[in-house]
mmCIF file of C-alpha atoms and ligand atoms in Angstrom:
data_model
loop_
_atom_site.group_PDB
_atom_site.id
_atom_site.type_symbol
_atom_site.label_atom_id
_atom_site.label_comp_id
_atom_site.label_asym_id
_atom_site.label_seq_id
_atom_site.Cartn_x
_atom_site.Cartn_y
_atom_site.Cartn_z
ATOM 1 C CA MET A 1 72.385 151.019 126.525
ATOM 2 C CA ARG A 2 75.081 153.048 128.184
ATOM 3 C CA ILE A 3 78.798 152.318 127.752
ATOM 4 C CA ASP A 4 81.427 154.063 129.877
ATOM 5 C CA ILE A 5 84.922 153.700 128.471
ATOM 6 C CA ILE A 6 87.914 154.313 130.723
ATOM 7 C CA SER A 7 91.175 155.038 128.969
ATOM 8 C CA VAL A 8 94.411 157.016 128.987
ATOM 9 C CA LEU A 9 93.877 157.781 125.286
ATOM 10 C CA PRO A 10 90.170 158.490 124.766
ATOM 11 C CA GLU A 11 90.926 160.603 121.686
ATOM 12 C CA LEU A 12 91.907 157.381 119.923
ATOM 13 C CA MET A 13 88.269 156.266 120.065
ATOM 14 C CA GLU A 14 86.438 159.359 118.937
ATOM 15 C CA SER A 15 85.861 158.780 115.237
ATOM 16 C CA PRO A 16 84.192 155.330 115.301
ATOM 17 C CA PHE A 17 81.304 156.803 117.289
ATOM 18 C CA LYS A 18 81.041 159.859 115.067
ATOM 19 C CA THR A 19 80.625 157.956 111.818
ATOM 20 C CA SER A 20 78.001 155.853 110.072
ATOM 21 C CA ILE A 21 75.931 153.326 112.013
ATOM 22 C CA LEU A 22 77.451 153.931 115.449
ATOM 23 C CA LYS A 23 76.883 157.659 115.041
ATOM 24 C CA ARG A 24 73.266 157.016 114.116
ATOM 25 C CA ALA A 25 72.841 154.782 117.178
ATOM 26 C CA VAL A 26 74.276 157.518 119.389
ATOM 27 C CA ASP A 27 72.236 160.283 117.699
ATOM 28 C CA LYS A 28 69.040 158.271 118.116
ATOM 29 C CA GLY A 29 69.828 157.771 121.811
ATOM 30 C CA LEU A 30 69.934 153.987 121.397
ATOM 31 C CA ALA A 31 73.511 153.937 122.697
ATOM 32 C CA GLU A 32 75.137 156.431 125.032
ATOM 33 C CA VAL A 33 78.916 156.320 125.027
ATOM 34 C CA TYR A 34 80.979 158.273 127.575
ATOM 35 C CA PHE A 35 84.745 158.505 127.745
ATOM 36 C CA HIS A 36 86.578 158.873 131.039
ATOM 37 C CA HIS A 37 90.131 160.070 130.975
ATOM 38 C CA LEU A 38 92.021 158.062 133.561
ATOM 39 C CA ARG A 39 94.581 160.861 133.864
ATOM 40 C CA GLU A 40 91.933 162.900 135.698
ATOM 41 C CA PHE A 41 92.188 160.362 138.506
ATOM 42 C CA GLY A 42 96.001 160.325 138.420
ATOM 43 C CA LEU A 43 98.052 160.829 141.576
ATOM 44 C CA GLY A 44 99.951 163.976 142.516
ATOM 45 C CA LYS A 45 100.865 166.949 140.441
ATOM 46 C CA HIS A 46 101.972 164.758 137.538
ATOM 47 C CA ARG A 47 98.681 162.859 137.665
ATOM 48 C CA GLN A 48 100.570 159.583 137.799
ATOM 49 C CA ILE A 49 98.651 156.536 136.631
ATOM 50 C CA ASP A 50 101.362 153.918 136.221
ATOM 51 C CA ASP A 51 104.358 152.634 138.125
ATOM 52 C CA ALA A 52 107.090 150.004 137.895
ATOM 53 C CA PRO A 53 106.058 146.416 138.648
ATOM 54 C CA TYR A 54 106.959 144.768 141.939
ATOM 55 C CA GLY A 55 109.409 141.979 141.295
ATOM 56 C CA GLY A 56 111.389 144.025 138.837
ATOM 57 C CA SER A 57 110.129 142.871 135.433
ATOM 58 C CA ALA A 58 110.095 145.228 132.433
ATOM 59 C CA GLY A 59 107.359 147.748 131.584
ATOM 60 C CA MET A 60 104.900 149.766 133.633
ATOM 61 C CA VAL A 61 101.725 148.758 135.437
ATOM 62 C CA MET A 62 98.509 150.788 135.677
ATOM 63 C CA MET A 63 98.106 151.655 139.361
ATOM 64 C CA ILE A 64 95.178 150.590 141.482
ATOM 65 C CA GLU A 65 94.211 153.986 143.006
ATOM 66 C CA PRO A 66 93.259 155.919 139.843
ATOM 67 C CA LEU A 67 91.440 152.900 138.413
ATOM 68 C CA ASP A 68 89.590 152.168 141.640
ATOM 69 C CA GLN A 69 88.576 155.802 142.032
ATOM 70 C CA CYS A 70 87.333 156.101 138.474
ATOM 71 C CA ILE A 71 85.380 152.822 138.521
ATOM 72 C CA SER A 72 83.992 153.433 142.023
ATOM 73 C CA GLN A 73 82.774 156.883 141.019
ATOM 74 C CA LEU A 74 80.868 155.383 138.097
ATOM 75 C CA LYS A 75 79.484 152.540 140.192
ATOM 76 C CA ALA A 76 78.208 155.042 142.767
ATOM 77 C CA GLN A 77 76.044 156.622 140.064
ATOM 78 C CA ARG A 78 74.355 153.524 138.621
ATOM 79 C CA ASP A 79 74.413 149.744 138.621
ATOM 80 C CA TYR A 80 76.623 148.174 135.982
ATOM 81 C CA ASP A 81 75.879 144.803 134.427
ATOM 82 C CA GLU A 82 79.527 144.176 133.602
ATOM 83 C CA VAL A 83 82.905 145.815 134.088
ATOM 84 C CA ILE A 84 84.860 144.579 131.095
ATOM 85 C CA TYR A 85 88.640 144.703 130.856
ATOM 86 C CA LEU A 86 90.035 144.595 127.314
ATOM 87 C CA THR A 87 93.138 142.459 127.474
ATOM 88 C CA PRO A 88 94.920 139.942 125.225
ATOM 89 C CA ASP A 89 94.637 137.292 127.959
ATOM 90 C CA GLY A 90 90.843 137.594 128.126
ATOM 91 C CA GLU A 91 88.164 135.383 126.632
ATOM 92 C CA THR A 92 88.153 135.713 122.846
ATOM 93 C CA LEU A 93 85.258 137.844 121.595
ATOM 94 C CA THR A 94 82.629 135.879 119.679
ATOM 95 C CA GLN A 95 79.248 136.740 118.214
ATOM 96 C CA LYS A 96 77.649 134.922 121.148
ATOM 97 C CA ILE A 97 79.433 137.183 123.640
ATOM 98 C CA ALA A 98 78.416 140.279 121.639
ATOM 99 C CA ASN A 99 74.807 139.043 121.624
ATOM 100 C CA THR A 100 74.863 138.628 125.406
ATOM 101 C CA PHE A 101 76.354 142.079 126.044
ATOM 102 C CA SER A 102 73.778 143.641 123.716
ATOM 103 C CA THR A 103 71.023 142.686 126.176
ATOM 104 C CA LYS A 104 72.647 144.711 129.004
ATOM 105 C CA GLN A 105 71.855 148.231 130.172
ATOM 106 C CA ASN A 106 75.113 149.603 131.578
ATOM 107 C CA LEU A 107 78.619 148.473 130.735
ATOM 108 C CA ILE A 108 82.075 149.737 131.675
ATOM 109 C CA PHE A 109 84.948 149.045 129.281
ATOM 110 C CA LEU A 110 88.420 149.433 130.749
ATOM 111 C CA CYS A 111 91.243 149.834 128.249
ATOM 112 C CA GLY A 112 94.577 148.495 129.422
ATOM 113 C CA HIS A 113 97.920 150.069 128.595
ATOM 114 C CA TYR A 114 101.582 149.406 129.217
ATOM 115 C CA LYS A 115 102.001 145.978 130.816
ATOM 116 C CA GLY A 116 98.395 145.998 132.020
ATOM 117 C CA ILE A 117 96.539 146.753 135.245
ATOM 118 C CA ASP A 118 97.392 145.905 138.835
ATOM 119 C CA GLN A 119 95.975 142.432 139.491
ATOM 120 C CA ARG A 120 93.941 143.746 142.444
ATOM 121 C CA VAL A 121 91.811 145.865 140.093
ATOM 122 C CA ARG A 122 90.789 142.640 138.373
ATOM 123 C CA GLU A 123 89.865 141.087 141.681
ATOM 124 C CA LEU A 124 88.026 144.184 142.920
ATOM 125 C CA HIS A 125 86.058 145.354 139.902
ATOM 126 C CA ILE A 126 86.454 143.373 136.700
ATOM 127 C CA THR A 127 83.617 140.964 135.898
ATOM 128 C CA LYS A 128 84.651 139.992 132.342
ATOM 129 C CA GLU A 129 87.959 139.990 130.497
ATOM 130 C CA ILE A 130 87.743 140.163 126.722
ATOM 131 C CA SER A 131 90.364 139.785 124.006
ATOM 132 C CA ILE A 132 89.627 140.539 120.362
ATOM 133 C CA GLY A 133 92.165 137.991 119.144
ATOM 134 C CA ASP A 134 95.478 136.309 119.750
ATOM 135 C CA TYR A 135 97.697 139.278 119.034
ATOM 136 C CA VAL A 136 98.842 142.206 121.130
ATOM 137 C CA LEU A 137 97.743 145.780 120.464
ATOM 138 C CA THR A 138 99.392 148.864 121.921
ATOM 139 C CA GLY A 139 96.389 149.296 124.203
ATOM 140 C CA GLY A 140 92.804 148.258 124.740
ATOM 141 C CA GLU A 141 91.278 151.257 122.915
ATOM 142 C CA LEU A 142 90.927 149.721 119.466
ATOM 143 C CA ALA A 143 89.653 146.529 121.066
ATOM 144 C CA ALA A 144 87.070 148.579 122.996
ATOM 145 C CA CYS A 145 85.885 150.092 119.703
ATOM 146 C CA VAL A 146 85.605 146.652 118.136
ATOM 147 C CA LEU A 147 83.626 145.358 121.107
ATOM 148 C CA ALA A 148 81.364 148.430 121.178
ATOM 149 C CA ASP A 149 80.702 148.140 117.435
ATOM 150 C CA SER A 150 79.854 144.445 117.672
ATOM 151 C CA VAL A 151 77.411 145.152 120.522
ATOM 152 C CA ILE A 152 75.796 148.441 119.447
ATOM 153 C CA ARG A 153 74.886 147.233 115.962
ATOM 154 C CA LEU A 154 72.756 144.535 117.609
ATOM 155 C CA LEU A 155 70.620 146.976 119.605
ATOM 156 C CA PRO A 156 67.030 147.081 118.358
ATOM 157 C CA GLY A 157 66.539 149.996 115.961
ATOM 158 C CA VAL A 158 70.213 150.477 115.132
ATOM 159 C CA LEU A 159 70.244 148.592 111.835
ATOM 160 C CA ASN A 160 67.624 149.590 109.305
ATOM 161 C CA ASP A 161 66.835 146.043 108.314
ATOM 162 C CA GLU A 162 66.304 144.223 111.606
ATOM 163 C CA GLN A 163 66.790 140.934 109.824
ATOM 164 C CA SER A 164 70.278 141.722 108.713
ATOM 165 C CA ALA A 165 71.887 141.272 112.136
ATOM 166 C CA LEU A 166 70.159 137.918 112.526
ATOM 167 C CA THR A 167 71.479 136.652 109.199
ATOM 168 C CA ASP A 168 75.078 137.744 109.852
ATOM 169 C CA SER A 169 77.899 135.281 109.662
ATOM 170 C CA PHE A 170 78.333 133.486 113.028
ATOM 171 C CA GLN A 171 74.758 134.068 114.241
ATOM 172 C CA ASP A 172 74.047 130.345 113.832
ATOM 173 C CA ASN A 173 77.687 129.258 113.763
ATOM 174 C CA LEU A 174 77.607 129.439 109.957
ATOM 175 C CA LEU A 175 79.438 131.830 107.668
ATOM 176 C CA SER A 176 77.311 133.901 105.295
ATOM 177 C CA PRO A 177 76.527 132.528 101.826
ATOM 178 C CA PRO A 178 77.814 134.385 98.738
ATOM 179 C CA ILE A 179 75.842 137.493 97.755
ATOM 180 C CA TYR A 180 75.305 139.142 94.385
ATOM 181 C CA THR A 181 73.714 142.261 92.960
ATOM 182 C CA ARG A 182 73.092 143.633 89.467
ATOM 183 C CA PRO A 183 74.137 143.039 86.755
ATOM 184 C CA SER A 184 73.189 139.352 86.529
ATOM 185 C CA GLU A 185 76.113 138.800 84.176
ATOM 186 C CA TYR A 186 79.433 140.662 84.023
ATOM 187 C CA LYS A 187 82.265 139.717 81.648
ATOM 188 C CA GLY A 188 80.794 136.228 81.413
ATOM 189 C CA LEU A 189 80.522 135.884 85.221
ATOM 190 C CA LYS A 190 76.960 134.848 85.997
ATOM 191 C CA VAL A 191 74.851 135.054 89.116
ATOM 192 C CA PRO A 192 73.679 131.501 90.013
ATOM 193 C CA ASP A 193 70.364 130.753 88.238
ATOM 194 C CA VAL A 194 68.615 129.773 91.459
ATOM 195 C CA LEU A 195 68.882 133.343 92.786
ATOM 196 C CA LEU A 196 67.071 134.622 89.696
ATOM 197 C CA SER A 197 64.408 131.893 89.833
ATOM 198 C CA GLY A 198 61.988 133.738 92.113
ATOM 199 C CA ASN A 199 61.385 130.464 93.998
ATOM 200 C CA LEU A 200 61.818 131.536 97.629
ATOM 201 C CA LYS A 201 62.017 128.043 99.092
ATOM 202 C CA LYS A 202 64.635 126.957 96.552
ATOM 203 C CA ILE A 203 66.614 130.148 97.175
ATOM 204 C CA GLN A 204 66.591 129.683 100.941
ATOM 205 C CA ASP A 205 67.646 126.023 100.636
ATOM 206 C CA TRP A 206 70.464 127.021 98.288
ATOM 207 C CA LEU A 207 71.665 129.812 100.606
ATOM 208 C CA HIS A 208 71.721 127.418 103.539
ATOM 209 C CA GLU A 209 73.611 124.766 101.567
ATOM 210 C CA GLU A 210 76.159 127.366 100.467
ATOM 211 C CA SER A 211 76.577 128.550 104.067
ATOM 212 C CA VAL A 212 77.310 125.025 105.239
ATOM 213 C CA LYS A 213 79.687 124.420 102.315
ATOM 214 C CA ILE A 214 81.623 127.640 102.917
ATOM 215 C CA THR A 215 81.791 127.048 106.655
ATOM 216 C CA LEU A 216 83.109 123.516 106.068
ATOM 217 C CA GLU A 217 85.734 124.896 103.710
ATOM 218 C CA LYS A 218 86.882 127.926 105.676
ATOM 219 C CA ARG A 219 85.968 127.364 109.325
ATOM 220 C CA PRO A 220 85.189 123.686 110.006
ATOM 221 C CA ASP A 221 85.803 124.398 113.708
ATOM 222 C CA LEU A 222 82.492 126.315 113.806
ATOM 223 C CA LEU A 223 80.566 123.160 112.930
ATOM 224 C CA GLU A 224 82.186 120.974 115.569
HETATM 225 N N1 LIG B 301 94.897 144.977 124.449
HETATM 226 C C1 LIG B 301 96.020 144.658 123.784
HETATM 227 N N2 LIG B 301 95.832 143.655 122.933
HETATM 228 C C2 LIG B 301 94.503 143.312 123.044
HETATM 229 C C3 LIG B 301 93.678 142.348 122.432
HETATM 230 N N3 LIG B 301 94.158 141.486 121.514
HETATM 231 N N4 LIG B 301 92.401 142.282 122.799
HETATM 232 C C4 LIG B 301 91.922 143.119 123.733
HETATM 233 N N5 LIG B 301 92.637 144.052 124.353
HETATM 234 C C5 LIG B 301 93.929 144.158 124.016
#
């Protein structure tokens, strides 16, 4: 998979891809991540990328020309499955959306800034709008990292234990059951007997029951 991330602050996104599992995915060539500095497509000697909104409201708007030039240049080089705009008014990211994106070859992530992008960029290029939650960040960069992380970890070969992505919370609309490791007792706190029983069927039934119980308690909406 290849992800091209367009931003005015690419330096904000460097470390997530240089650490731990995402780094390994990049090093193994399972994910290629490229940053494109929008400023390079800015207009005039000041490389302008934003301007005041028509209609006189507050804040600045990312201009259409630099964005169109940057996206068009990428599109001329390869076919993209999706051009994704990170924005608080997008569709809220879910595991299902991450699963779908993880099956794609080429993705563009566009990070918004200021008041957002000129509406015509949405009409011209954007195929999906994604929010990472009902709150407003200073820009789309951290959201782009969250989206990239949720997608890249699903790529075959990225996680050591292939099973572990499939048993994540949300994969079947259930939260994960409680987990324990050694010691089996600490300060009187015991690991449930069933997990020590060695009876695989009983253990799996128990884990499933716990998942349902926890989901009912914490996120009943997932079961609706
Ligand atoms: N940009 C600013 N806030 C955002 C959010 N919640 N999700 C995605 N992009 C954003």
